[in-house]
PDB file of C-alpha atoms in Angstrom:
ATOM      1  CA  MET A 102      77.902  41.934  82.211  1.00 54.00           C
ATOM      2  CA  GLU A 103      79.194  45.023  84.059  1.00 58.00           C
ATOM      3  CA  ILE A 104      77.849  43.589  87.302  1.00 55.00           C
ATOM      4  CA  ILE A 105      79.818  40.392  86.738  1.00 54.00           C
ATOM      5  CA  LYS A 106      82.971  42.361  86.025  1.00 57.00           C
ATOM      6  CA  ARG A 107      82.656  44.403  89.295  1.00 57.00           C
ATOM      7  CA  ASN A 108      82.040  41.256  91.368  1.00 58.00           C
ATOM      8  CA  LEU A 109      85.051  39.476  89.853  1.00 54.00           C
ATOM      9  CA  ARG A 110      87.573  42.139  90.412  1.00 60.00           C
ATOM     10  CA  GLY A 111      90.597  40.763  92.117  1.00 61.00           C
ATOM     11  CA  VAL A 112      89.718  37.239  91.014  1.00 59.00           C
ATOM     12  CA  PRO A 113      92.453  35.527  88.988  1.00 66.00           C
ATOM     13  CA  ILE A 114      91.932  35.762  85.244  1.00 71.00           C
ATOM     14  CA  ALA A 115      91.891  32.021  84.752  1.00 69.00           C
ATOM     15  CA  ILE A 116      88.940  31.658  87.063  1.00 74.00           C
ATOM     16  CA  VAL A 117      87.182  34.562  85.415  1.00 67.00           C
ATOM     17  CA  MET A 118      87.601  32.968  81.981  1.00 78.00           C
ATOM     18  CA  SER A 119      86.245  29.676  83.220  1.00 76.00           C
ATOM     19  CA  ILE A 120      83.203  31.415  84.644  1.00 75.00           C
ATOM     20  CA  LEU A 121      82.542  33.238  81.378  1.00 76.00           C
ATOM     21  CA  ILE A 122      82.838  30.057  79.353  1.00 78.00           C
ATOM     22  CA  MET A 123      80.368  28.254  81.610  1.00 79.00           C
ATOM     23  CA  MET A 124      77.912  31.150  81.399  1.00 77.00           C
ATOM     24  CA  SER A 125      78.096  31.048  77.572  1.00 73.00           C
ATOM     25  CA  ILE A 126      77.417  27.334  77.558  1.00 72.00           C
ATOM     26  CA  LEU A 127      74.528  27.787  79.969  1.00 70.00           C
ATOM     27  CA  ALA A 128      73.049  30.576  77.840  1.00 65.00           C
ATOM     28  CA  CYS A 129      73.153  28.388  74.742  1.00 63.00           C
ATOM     29  CA  SER A 130      71.317  25.580  76.583  1.00 60.00           C
ATOM     30  CA  VAL A 131      68.551  27.747  78.136  1.00 54.00           C
ATOM     31  CA  ALA A 132      67.582  29.709  74.981  1.00 55.00           C
ATOM     32  CA  PRO A 133      65.943  26.755  73.133  1.00 57.00           C
ATOM     33  CA  LEU A 134      64.007  25.814  76.285  1.00 55.00           C
ATOM     34  CA  MET A 135      62.634  29.339  76.591  1.00 60.00           C
ATOM     35  CA  LEU A 136      61.605  29.302  72.945  1.00 53.00           C
ATOM     36  CA  ALA A 137      59.831  25.968  73.395  1.00 51.00           C
ATOM     37  CA  SER A 138      58.019  27.137  76.515  1.00 53.00           C
ATOM     38  CA  SER A 139      56.793  30.170  74.650  1.00 55.00           C
ATOM     39  CA  LEU A 140      55.321  27.916  71.956  1.00 52.00           C
ATOM     40  CA  VAL A 141      53.734  25.489  74.431  1.00 47.00           C
ATOM     41  CA  ALA A 142      52.298  28.111  76.713  1.00 47.00           C
ATOM     42  CA  PRO A 143      49.277  28.981  74.583  1.00 48.00           C
ATOM     43  CA  VAL A 144      48.357  25.305  74.336  1.00 42.00           C
ATOM     44  CA  VAL A 145      48.652  24.780  78.089  1.00 42.00           C
ATOM     45  CA  GLY A 146      46.574  27.882  78.695  1.00 45.00           C
ATOM     46  CA  ILE A 147      43.627  26.548  76.618  1.00 45.00           C
ATOM     47  CA  GLY A 148      43.531  23.371  78.675  1.00 50.00           C
ATOM     48  CA  SER A 149      42.940  20.908  75.739  1.00 53.00           C
ATOM     49  CA  PRO A 150      44.783  20.190  72.508  1.00 56.00           C
ATOM     50  CA  THR A 151      43.291  21.676  69.321  1.00 57.00           C
ATOM     51  CA  GLU A 152      42.572  19.254  66.459  1.00 62.00           C
ATOM     52  CA  ILE A 153      44.192  20.204  63.249  1.00 64.00           C
ATOM     53  CA  PRO A 154      41.542  19.722  60.524  1.00 65.00           C
ATOM     54  CA  THR A 155      42.289  17.131  57.892  1.00 70.00           C
ATOM     55  CA  PRO A 156      42.367  18.830  54.490  1.00 66.00           C
ATOM     56  CA  THR A 157      39.493  17.787  52.215  1.00 72.00           C
ATOM     57  CA  ARG A 158      40.512  16.523  48.830  1.00 72.00           C
ATOM     58  CA  THR A 159      38.696  18.276  46.041  1.00 71.00           C
ATOM     59  CA  PRO A 160      37.710  15.719  43.332  1.00 70.00           C
ATOM     60  CA  LYS A 161      38.827  16.419  39.840  1.00 71.00           C
ATOM     61  CA  PRO A 162      35.998  17.121  37.383  1.00 68.00           C
ATOM     62  CA  THR A 163      34.876  14.074  35.367  1.00 71.00           C
ATOM     63  CA  PHE A 164      34.946  14.495  31.589  1.00 64.00           C
ATOM     64  CA  THR A 165      31.545  13.791  30.024  1.00 70.00           C
ATOM     65  CA  PRO A 166      31.682  13.111  26.267  1.00 66.00           C
ATOM     66  CA  THR A 167      29.313  15.184  24.150  1.00 68.00           C
ATOM     67  CA  ALA A 168      26.582  13.107  22.407  1.00 64.00           C
ATOM     68  CA  THR A 169      26.944  12.889  18.651  1.00 69.00           C
ATOM     69  CA  TYR A 170      23.799  13.926  16.703  1.00 67.00           C
ATOM     70  CA  THR A 171      22.677  11.338  14.187  1.00 73.00           C
ATOM     71  CA  PRO A 172      20.107  12.715  11.705  1.00 79.00           C
ATOM     72  CA  THR A 173      16.955  10.629  11.026  1.00 82.00           C
ATOM     73  CA  PRO A 174      16.901   9.528   7.370  1.00 87.00           C
ATOM     74  CA  ASP A 175      14.014  10.807   5.235  1.00 90.00           C
ATOM     75  CA  VAL A 176      11.590   8.491   3.436  1.00 93.00           C
ATOM     76  CA  ARG A 177      12.484   8.073  -0.240  1.00 93.00           C
ATOM     77  CA  ILE A 178       9.954   6.926  -2.859  1.00 95.00           C
ATOM     78  CA  ASP A 179      10.499   5.976  -6.498  1.00 96.00           C
ATOM     79  CA  PHE A 180       7.029   5.325  -7.983  1.00 95.00           C
ATOM     80  CA  ARG A 181       6.683   4.826 -11.760  1.00 96.00           C
ATOM     81  CA  VAL A 182       4.632   3.124 -14.462  1.00 95.00           C
ATOM     82  CA  ASP A 183       5.823   1.311 -17.580  1.00 95.00           C
ATOM     83  CA  SER A 184       3.253   2.959 -19.889  1.00 93.00           C
ATOM     84  CA  ALA A 185       1.424   6.075 -18.757  1.00 93.00           C
ATOM     85  CA  GLN A 186      -0.892   5.971 -21.806  1.00 93.00           C
ATOM     86  CA  ILE A 187      -2.592   2.806 -23.025  1.00 95.00           C
ATOM     87  CA  VAL A 188      -5.551   1.706 -25.136  1.00 93.00           C
ATOM     88  CA  ALA A 189      -8.582   0.198 -23.399  1.00 90.00           C
ATOM     89  CA  GLY A 190      -8.004  -3.542 -22.938  1.00 89.00           C
ATOM     90  CA  GLU A 191      -4.205  -3.246 -22.654  1.00 93.00           C
ATOM     91  CA  THR A 192      -2.216  -3.742 -19.441  1.00 94.00           C
ATOM     92  CA  THR A 193       0.683  -1.877 -17.875  1.00 95.00           C
ATOM     93  CA  VAL A 194       2.871  -2.362 -14.778  1.00 96.00           C
ATOM     94  CA  LEU A 195       3.256  -0.139 -11.705  1.00 96.00           C
ATOM     95  CA  ARG A 196       6.717  -0.287 -10.095  1.00 96.00           C
ATOM     96  CA  TRP A 197       8.005   1.163  -6.825  1.00 96.00           C
ATOM     97  CA  ASP A 198      11.143   1.220  -4.645  1.00 96.00           C
ATOM     98  CA  VAL A 199      10.933   2.802  -1.173  1.00 96.00           C
ATOM     99  CA  GLU A 200      13.610   3.361   1.483  1.00 94.00           C
ATOM    100  CA  ASN A 201      13.515   4.310   5.199  1.00 92.00           C
ATOM    101  CA  ALA A 202       9.758   3.594   5.515  1.00 94.00           C
ATOM    102  CA  GLU A 203       8.020   1.623   8.257  1.00 93.00           C
ATOM    103  CA  THR A 204       4.717   1.044   6.390  1.00 95.00           C
ATOM    104  CA  LEU A 205       3.696   1.291   2.729  1.00 95.00           C
ATOM    105  CA  THR A 206       0.246   1.164   1.086  1.00 96.00           C
ATOM    106  CA  LEU A 207      -0.909   1.251  -2.531  1.00 95.00           C
ATOM    107  CA  GLY A 208      -4.413   2.692  -2.282  1.00 89.00           C
ATOM    108  CA  ASP A 209      -5.797   0.739   0.698  1.00 90.00           C
ATOM    109  CA  ASP A 210      -3.602  -2.351   0.246  1.00 93.00           C
ATOM    110  CA  PRO A 211      -0.392  -2.848   2.310  1.00 95.00           C
ATOM    111  CA  VAL A 212       2.537  -3.681   0.012  1.00 95.00           C
ATOM    112  CA  ASP A 213       6.263  -4.432   0.284  1.00 95.00           C
ATOM    113  CA  LEU A 214       8.866  -1.657   0.020  1.00 95.00           C
ATOM    114  CA  HIS A 215       9.940  -2.973  -3.391  1.00 96.00           C
ATOM    115  CA  GLY A 216       7.377  -4.416  -5.793  1.00 95.00           C
ATOM    116  CA  THR A 217       5.289  -4.332  -8.971  1.00 96.00           C
ATOM    117  CA  ARG A 218       1.620  -4.668  -9.919  1.00 95.00           C
ATOM    118  CA  GLU A 219       0.070  -5.333 -13.323  1.00 94.00           C
ATOM    119  CA  VAL A 220      -3.078  -3.255 -13.915  1.00 94.00           C
ATOM    120  CA  GLN A 221      -5.691  -3.094 -16.675  1.00 93.00           C
ATOM    121  CA  PRO A 222      -7.864  -0.033 -16.019  1.00 91.00           C
ATOM    122  CA  ARG A 223     -10.945   0.512 -18.153  1.00 88.00           C
ATOM    123  CA  LEU A 224     -10.827   4.280 -17.567  1.00 90.00           C
ATOM    124  CA  THR A 225      -8.107   6.839 -16.832  1.00 92.00           C
ATOM    125  CA  ARG A 226      -7.019   6.280 -13.238  1.00 93.00           C
ATOM    126  CA  THR A 227      -4.549   7.615 -10.652  1.00 94.00           C
ATOM    127  CA  TRP A 228      -2.800   5.366  -8.076  1.00 93.00           C
ATOM    128  CA  THR A 229      -1.450   6.738  -4.779  1.00 95.00           C
ATOM    129  CA  LEU A 230       1.548   5.186  -2.980  1.00 96.00           C
ATOM    130  CA  ARG A 231       1.766   6.304   0.683  1.00 94.00           C
ATOM    131  CA  ALA A 232       4.879   5.623   2.834  1.00 95.00           C
ATOM    132  CA  THR A 233       5.137   6.305   6.589  1.00 95.00           C
ATOM    133  CA  GLY A 234       8.501   6.591   8.352  1.00 92.00           C
ATOM    134  CA  PRO A 235      10.170   8.210  11.400  1.00 90.00           C
ATOM    135  CA  THR A 236       9.923  11.679   9.840  1.00 87.00           C
ATOM    136  CA  GLY A 237       6.272  11.426   8.726  1.00 90.00           C
ATOM    137  CA  SER A 238       4.259  10.334   5.678  1.00 92.00           C
ATOM    138  CA  VAL A 239       5.151  10.840   2.021  1.00 93.00           C
ATOM    139  CA  GLU A 240       2.888  10.248  -1.006  1.00 94.00           C
ATOM    140  CA  ARG A 241       3.573   9.780  -4.688  1.00 94.00           C
ATOM    141  CA  GLN A 242       1.055   9.351  -7.519  1.00 95.00           C
ATOM    142  CA  VAL A 243       1.075   7.982 -11.052  1.00 94.00           C
ATOM    143  CA  THR A 244      -1.718   8.313 -13.612  1.00 94.00           C
ATOM    144  CA  VAL A 245      -2.519   5.952 -16.478  1.00 93.00           C
ATOM    145  CA  VAL A 246      -4.483   7.551 -19.316  1.00 94.00           C
ATOM    146  CA  VAL A 247      -6.806   5.090 -21.073  1.00 92.00           C
ATOM    147  CA  GLU A 248      -7.846   5.843 -24.649  1.00 91.00           C
ATOM    148  CA  GLU A 249     -10.614   4.222 -26.648  1.00 87.00           C
ATOM    149  CA  PRO A 250      -9.343   1.940 -29.429  1.00 85.00           C
ATOM    150  CA  THR A 251      -9.427   3.409 -32.923  1.00 80.00           C
ATOM    151  CA  PRO A 252     -12.058   1.560 -34.991  1.00 75.00           C
ATOM    152  CA  THR A 253     -10.640  -0.371 -37.923  1.00 73.00           C
ATOM    153  CA  PRO A 254     -12.190   0.859 -41.189  1.00 70.00           C
ATOM    154  CA  THR A 255     -14.175  -1.801 -43.079  1.00 68.00           C
ATOM    155  CA  PRO A 256     -13.086  -2.007 -46.727  1.00 65.00           C
ATOM    156  CA  ALA A 257     -15.846  -1.351 -49.217  1.00 62.00           C
ATOM    157  CA  VAL A 258     -17.059  -4.393 -51.136  1.00 60.00           C
ATOM    158  CA  THR A 259     -16.568  -3.964 -54.882  1.00 61.00           C
ATOM    159  CA  ASP A 260     -18.799  -5.956 -57.208  1.00 58.00           C
ATOM    160  CA  THR A 261     -16.869  -8.107 -59.679  1.00 60.00           C
ATOM    161  CA  PRO A 262     -18.155  -7.388 -63.193  1.00 58.00           C
ATOM    162  CA  THR A 263     -19.571 -10.370 -65.027  1.00 61.00           C
ATOM    163  CA  ALA A 264     -17.877 -11.129 -68.367  1.00 59.00           C
ATOM    164  CA  THR A 265     -20.118 -10.768 -71.388  1.00 62.00           C
ATOM    165  CA  PRO A 266     -19.965 -13.858 -73.685  1.00 59.00           C
ATOM    166  CA  VAL A 267     -18.425 -13.189 -77.112  1.00 59.00           C
ATOM    167  CA  PRO A 268     -20.378 -14.641 -80.029  1.00 60.00           C
ATOM    168  CA  PRO A 269     -18.534 -17.336 -82.044  1.00 59.00           C
ATOM    169  CA  THR A 270     -16.668 -16.364 -85.182  1.00 61.00           C
ATOM    170  CA  PRO A 271     -18.817 -17.148 -88.235  1.00 54.00           C
ATOM    171  CA  THR A 272     -17.656 -19.912 -90.590  1.00 56.00           C
ATOM    172  CA  ARG A 273     -18.163 -20.113 -94.349  1.00 60.00           C
ATOM    173  CA  ARG A 274     -21.653 -21.064 -93.670  1.00 58.00           C
ATOM    174  CA  PRO A 275     -22.500 -18.500 -91.154  1.00 53.00           C
ATOM    175  CA  ALA A 276     -25.135 -19.442 -88.802  1.00 56.00           C
ATOM    176  CA  ALA A 277     -26.787 -17.267 -86.304  1.00 54.00           C
ATOM    177  CA  PRO A 278     -25.228 -17.823 -82.896  1.00 55.00           C
ATOM    178  CA  THR A 279     -27.389 -19.349 -80.325  1.00 59.00           C
ATOM    179  CA  PRO A 280     -27.914 -16.756 -77.637  1.00 55.00           C
ATOM    180  CA  THR A 281     -26.666 -17.819 -74.240  1.00 56.00           C
ATOM    181  CA  ARG A 282     -29.013 -17.121 -71.408  1.00 59.00           C
ATOM    182  CA  ARG A 283     -27.530 -15.676 -68.265  1.00 58.00           C
ATOM    183  CA  PRO A 284     -28.829 -17.386 -65.179  1.00 53.00           C
ATOM    184  CA  ALA A 285     -30.869 -15.195 -62.922  1.00 51.00           C
ATOM    185  CA  THR A 286     -29.093 -13.928 -59.827  1.00 53.00           C
ATOM    186  CA  PRO A 287     -30.709 -15.511 -56.780  1.00 53.00           C
ATOM    187  CA  THR A 288     -32.044 -13.103 -54.175  1.00 54.00           C
ATOM    188  CA  PRO A 289     -30.210 -13.658 -50.848  1.00 51.00           C
ATOM    189  CA  ARG A 290     -32.373 -14.693 -47.978  1.00 57.00           C
ATOM    190  CA  ARG A 291     -31.655 -13.990 -44.335  1.00 58.00           C
ATOM    191  CA  PRO A 292     -31.324 -17.101 -42.207  1.00 55.00           C
ATOM    192  CA  THR A 293     -34.242 -17.723 -39.976  1.00 59.00           C
ATOM    193  CA  PRO A 294     -33.099 -16.907 -36.422  1.00 54.00           C
ATOM    194  CA  THR A 295     -33.291 -19.661 -33.869  1.00 54.00           C
ATOM    195  CA  PRO A 296     -35.840 -18.617 -31.277  1.00 56.00           C
ATOM    196  CA  ALA A 297     -34.372 -18.042 -27.825  1.00 54.00           C
ATOM    197  CA  PRO A 298     -35.659 -20.269 -25.064  1.00 71.00           C
ATOM    198  CA  ASN A 299     -38.690 -18.905 -23.324  1.00 88.00           C
ATOM    199  CA  TRP A 300     -37.119 -18.613 -19.861  1.00 94.00           C
ATOM    200  CA  GLU A 301     -39.258 -18.699 -16.769  1.00 94.00           C
ATOM    201  CA  PHE A 302     -37.224 -15.764 -15.358  1.00 96.00           C
ATOM    202  CA  VAL A 303     -35.416 -12.994 -17.269  1.00 96.00           C
ATOM    203  CA  TYR A 304     -32.926 -10.344 -16.224  1.00 96.00           C
ATOM    204  CA  ILE A 305     -34.382  -6.814 -16.418  1.00 95.00           C
ATOM    205  CA  ASP A 306     -32.094  -4.849 -18.727  1.00 94.00           C
ATOM    206  CA  ASN A 307     -30.099  -2.003 -17.119  1.00 93.00           C
ATOM    207  CA  SER A 308     -31.412  -2.771 -13.644  1.00 94.00           C
ATOM    208  CA  ILE A 309     -27.870  -3.194 -12.231  1.00 95.00           C
ATOM    209  CA  ARG A 310     -26.323  -0.264 -10.345  1.00 94.00           C
ATOM    210  CA  THR A 311     -22.511  -0.042 -10.007  1.00 94.00           C
ATOM    211  CA  PHE A 312     -20.514   1.777  -7.285  1.00 93.00           C
ATOM    212  CA  GLY A 313     -16.833   1.998  -6.366  1.00 90.00           C
ATOM    213  CA  ASP A 314     -15.930  -0.112  -3.327  1.00 90.00           C
ATOM    214  CA  CYS A 315     -12.239  -0.892  -2.624  1.00 88.00           C
ATOM    215  CA  GLY A 316     -13.327  -3.693  -0.281  1.00 86.00           C
ATOM    216  CA  GLY A 317     -15.411  -5.404  -3.004  1.00 87.00           C
ATOM    217  CA  PRO A 318     -16.632  -6.971  -5.068  1.00 92.00           C
ATOM    218  CA  HIS A 319     -20.130  -7.415  -3.597  1.00 92.00           C
ATOM    219  CA  PHE A 320     -23.308  -8.483  -5.460  1.00 96.00           C
ATOM    220  CA  HIS A 321     -26.905  -7.861  -4.389  1.00 95.00           C
ATOM    221  CA  GLY A 322     -30.196  -8.294  -6.231  1.00 96.00           C
ATOM    222  CA  VAL A 323     -33.864  -9.210  -6.041  1.00 96.00           C
ATOM    223  CA  VAL A 324     -36.247 -11.759  -7.617  1.00 96.00           C
ATOM    224  CA  LEU A 325     -39.673 -10.497  -8.705  1.00 96.00           C
ATOM    225  CA  GLY A 326     -42.479 -13.056  -8.935  1.00 93.00           C
ATOM    226  CA  GLN A 327     -45.902 -12.949 -10.554  1.00 87.00           C
ATOM    227  CA  GLY A 328     -47.305  -9.438 -10.511  1.00 89.00           C
ATOM    228  CA  GLY A 329     -43.818  -7.952 -10.076  1.00 91.00           C
ATOM    229  CA  ALA A 330     -43.643  -8.299  -6.277  1.00 94.00           C
ATOM    230  CA  PRO A 331     -40.408  -9.419  -4.533  1.00 96.00           C
ATOM    231  CA  THR A 332     -40.610 -13.187  -4.032  1.00 95.00           C
ATOM    232  CA  ASN A 333     -38.884 -15.449  -1.516  1.00 96.00           C
ATOM    233  CA  GLY A 334     -37.730 -19.032  -2.067  1.00 95.00           C
ATOM    234  CA  ILE A 335     -36.143 -18.610  -5.528  1.00 96.00           C
ATOM    235  CA  ALA A 336     -32.626 -20.095  -5.907  1.00 96.00           C
ATOM    236  CA  VAL A 337     -29.911 -17.938  -7.540  1.00 97.00           C
ATOM    237  CA  ARG A 338     -26.646 -19.552  -8.652  1.00 96.00           C
ATOM    238  CA  PHE A 339     -23.350 -17.564  -8.583  1.00 96.00           C
ATOM    239  CA  TRP A 340     -19.964 -18.718  -9.970  1.00 95.00           C
ATOM    240  CA  PHE A 341     -16.556 -17.652 -11.335  1.00 93.00           C
ATOM    241  CA  TYR A 342     -13.457 -19.691 -12.148  1.00 89.00           C
ATOM    242  CA  SER A 343     -13.950 -22.881 -10.087  1.00 88.00           C
ATOM    243  CA  VAL A 344     -15.826 -21.112  -7.259  1.00 91.00           C
ATOM    244  CA  GLU A 345     -19.586 -21.720  -6.957  1.00 93.00           C
ATOM    245  CA  ASP A 346     -22.247 -20.528  -4.539  1.00 95.00           C
ATOM    246  CA  CYS A 347     -26.035 -20.566  -4.332  1.00 96.00           C
ATOM    247  CA  LYS A 348     -28.485 -18.443  -2.323  1.00 95.00           C
ATOM    248  CA  VAL A 349     -32.260 -18.531  -1.853  1.00 96.00           C
ATOM    249  CA  SER A 350     -34.079 -15.209  -2.112  1.00 96.00           C
ATOM    250  CA  GLY A 351     -35.325 -13.857   1.190  1.00 95.00           C
ATOM    251  CA  VAL A 352     -32.944 -15.946   3.336  1.00 94.00           C
ATOM    252  CA  GLY A 353     -30.937 -13.512   5.485  1.00 93.00           C
ATOM    253  CA  GLU A 354     -32.028 -10.647   3.199  1.00 94.00           C
ATOM    254  CA  ALA A 355     -35.078  -8.472   2.627  1.00 94.00           C
ATOM    255  CA  THR A 356     -38.082 -10.004   0.857  1.00 95.00           C
ATOM    256  CA  GLY A 357     -36.962 -11.397  -2.503  1.00 95.00           C
ATOM    257  CA  GLY A 358     -33.363 -10.282  -1.877  1.00 96.00           C
ATOM    258  CA  TRP A 359     -30.123 -12.217  -2.303  1.00 96.00           C
ATOM    259  CA  GLY A 360     -26.397 -11.357  -2.084  1.00 95.00           C
ATOM    260  CA  PHE A 361     -22.919 -12.754  -2.687  1.00 95.00           C
ATOM    261  CA  ASN A 362     -19.523 -11.697  -1.307  1.00 93.00           C
ATOM    262  CA  PRO A 363     -16.764 -13.793  -2.944  1.00 91.00           C
ATOM    263  CA  GLY A 364     -14.057 -12.384  -0.601  1.00 88.00           C
ATOM    264  CA  LEU A 365     -11.303 -11.879  -3.168  1.00 87.00           C
ATOM    265  CA  ALA A 366      -7.672 -11.618  -1.993  1.00 85.00           C
ATOM    266  CA  GLY A 367      -5.877  -8.280  -2.391  1.00 83.00           C
ATOM    267  CA  PRO A 368      -4.329  -8.741  -5.876  1.00 84.00           C
ATOM    268  CA  LEU A 369      -7.585 -10.163  -7.315  1.00 87.00           C
ATOM    269  CA  LYS A 370      -9.384  -6.916  -6.423  1.00 88.00           C
ATOM    270  CA  HIS A 371      -7.529  -5.351  -9.365  1.00 89.00           C
ATOM    271  CA  THR A 372      -7.853  -8.245 -11.861  1.00 89.00           C
ATOM    272  CA  HIS A 373     -10.197  -8.774 -14.799  1.00 92.00           C
ATOM    273  CA  ILE A 374     -12.779 -11.401 -13.757  1.00 93.00           C
ATOM    274  CA  GLU A 375     -16.181 -12.363 -15.171  1.00 95.00           C
ATOM    275  CA  PHE A 376     -18.866 -13.343 -12.621  1.00 95.00           C
ATOM    276  CA  TYR A 377     -21.994 -15.295 -13.627  1.00 96.00           C
ATOM    277  CA  LEU A 378     -25.540 -15.289 -12.163  1.00 97.00           C
ATOM    278  CA  GLN A 379     -28.526 -17.516 -13.042  1.00 97.00           C
ATOM    279  CA  VAL A 380     -31.902 -18.469 -11.567  1.00 97.00           C
ATOM    280  CA  VAL A 381     -32.078 -22.269 -11.034  1.00 96.00           C
ATOM    281  CA  ASN A 382     -34.586 -24.821  -9.744  1.00 94.00           C
ATOM    282  CA  SER A 383     -32.882 -25.101  -6.349  1.00 94.00           C
ATOM    283  CA  CYS A 384     -29.432 -25.121  -4.780  1.00 94.00           C
ATOM    284  CA  ALA A 385     -29.528 -28.926  -5.026  1.00 94.00           C
ATOM    285  CA  ASP A 386     -30.926 -28.986  -8.584  1.00 94.00           C
ATOM    286  CA  LEU A 387     -29.078 -26.446 -10.779  1.00 93.00           C
ATOM    287  CA  THR A 388     -31.397 -26.811 -13.779  1.00 94.00           C
ATOM    288  CA  PRO A 389     -31.545 -23.302 -15.316  1.00 96.00           C
ATOM    289  CA  ARG A 390     -34.716 -21.210 -15.064  1.00 96.00           C
ATOM    290  CA  SER A 391     -33.137 -18.124 -16.670  1.00 96.00           C
ATOM    291  CA  ASP A 392     -30.383 -17.114 -19.052  1.00 95.00           C
ATOM    292  CA  VAL A 393     -26.862 -16.467 -17.603  1.00 95.00           C
ATOM    293  CA  PHE A 394     -26.223 -12.848 -16.611  1.00 96.00           C
ATOM    294  CA  THR A 395     -22.510 -11.850 -16.769  1.00 95.00           C
ATOM    295  CA  VAL A 396     -20.929  -9.142 -14.581  1.00 95.00           C
ATOM    296  CA  VAL A 397     -17.542  -7.926 -15.866  1.00 94.00           C
ATOM    297  CA  PHE A 398     -15.166  -6.847 -13.060  1.00 93.00           C
ATOM    298  CA  ASP A 399     -11.768  -5.105 -13.380  1.00 92.00           C
ATOM    299  CA  GLU A 400     -11.049  -2.781 -10.446  1.00 90.00           C
ATOM    300  CA  ALA A 401     -12.810  -2.789  -7.059  1.00 88.00           C
ATOM    301  CA  CYS A 402     -12.155   0.875  -6.264  1.00 89.00           C
ATOM    302  CA  GLU A 403     -13.779   1.901  -9.556  1.00 90.00           C
ATOM    303  CA  ALA A 404     -16.620  -0.646  -9.643  1.00 90.00           C
ATOM    304  CA  GLY A 405     -16.659  -3.012  -6.682  1.00 91.00           C
ATOM    305  CA  ARG A 406     -20.304  -2.990  -5.561  1.00 93.00           C
ATOM    306  CA  PHE A 407     -23.096  -4.215  -7.856  1.00 96.00           C
ATOM    307  CA  GLU A 408     -26.643  -3.522  -6.614  1.00 96.00           C
ATOM    308  CA  ASN A 409     -30.248  -4.058  -7.761  1.00 96.00           C
ATOM    309  CA  ILE A 410     -29.528  -7.003 -10.108  1.00 97.00           C
ATOM    310  CA  THR A 411     -33.150  -7.946 -10.875  1.00 97.00           C
ATOM    311  CA  PHE A 412     -34.632 -11.165 -12.249  1.00 96.00           C
ATOM    312  CA  ARG A 413     -38.366 -11.075 -13.109  1.00 95.00           C
ATOM    313  CA  TYR A 414     -40.866 -13.893 -13.566  1.00 94.00           C
ATOM    314  CA  ASN A 415     -41.639 -14.123 -17.307  1.00 91.00           C
ATOM    315  CA  TRP A 416     -44.539 -16.590 -17.724  1.00 84.00           C
TER     316      TRP A 416
END
């Protein structure tokens, strides 16, 4: 600025003011250009434009709902009996209600989750109800106690005294009363028994052997001929209710042997049934050759297999 002042000495003031104003305007115009060149210079020096990286958008975290825990229900069993103590020959009823089970068995028999069963055990017995569900197996048991019936006392027979006849009252002309004779008491005689038929074959007493078999009942036996040896070719008839069957000894069995498997349905395996066996002429001619032998059945698991039922030649 001092240099400008020395060079403009003697110059009219109006000209000097004009020059100063122009210099101020020029200075205001050049300053932005110098600032811009200073900003561009580094870029020009590199020789190529620098890419400005595009900012990466960070995704917001996704909310994952927490799983709700649902507990697995436990198996519930209500197993009961109407009468836990009965007299032999009576019946009682088992009842059950089960929840949250997939399978249910009473003994070895599959049953519904809600049900009943009438039973008539001959001896004290325990039943097991087993339920299987998602959490495992659960068992419940009931026991029925069977008591022998109390014998009914037989009243003693009292003899009725016989009235003694009173002699007649004497009249004016008394006469000796005529004695009345008492009739003699007859001696009772036992009736003559009717002789039993002389059967060609007879059942050997107490030869039968009984075993528990929940899959029963099954019947097996043998026919003994002359001399007591097992004999083939003898027909044995088997029946119950309206079901009949007939087998020939030695056919499909050991010498002299025979067998029957009636194939009862589940509920009938726990029902009172009487089965009958008899030696006959043939399976086509059912003329009897022996008396009828009766097998009493009540419960397969207690007595479901009957072995060694023996008929022997008797003539």
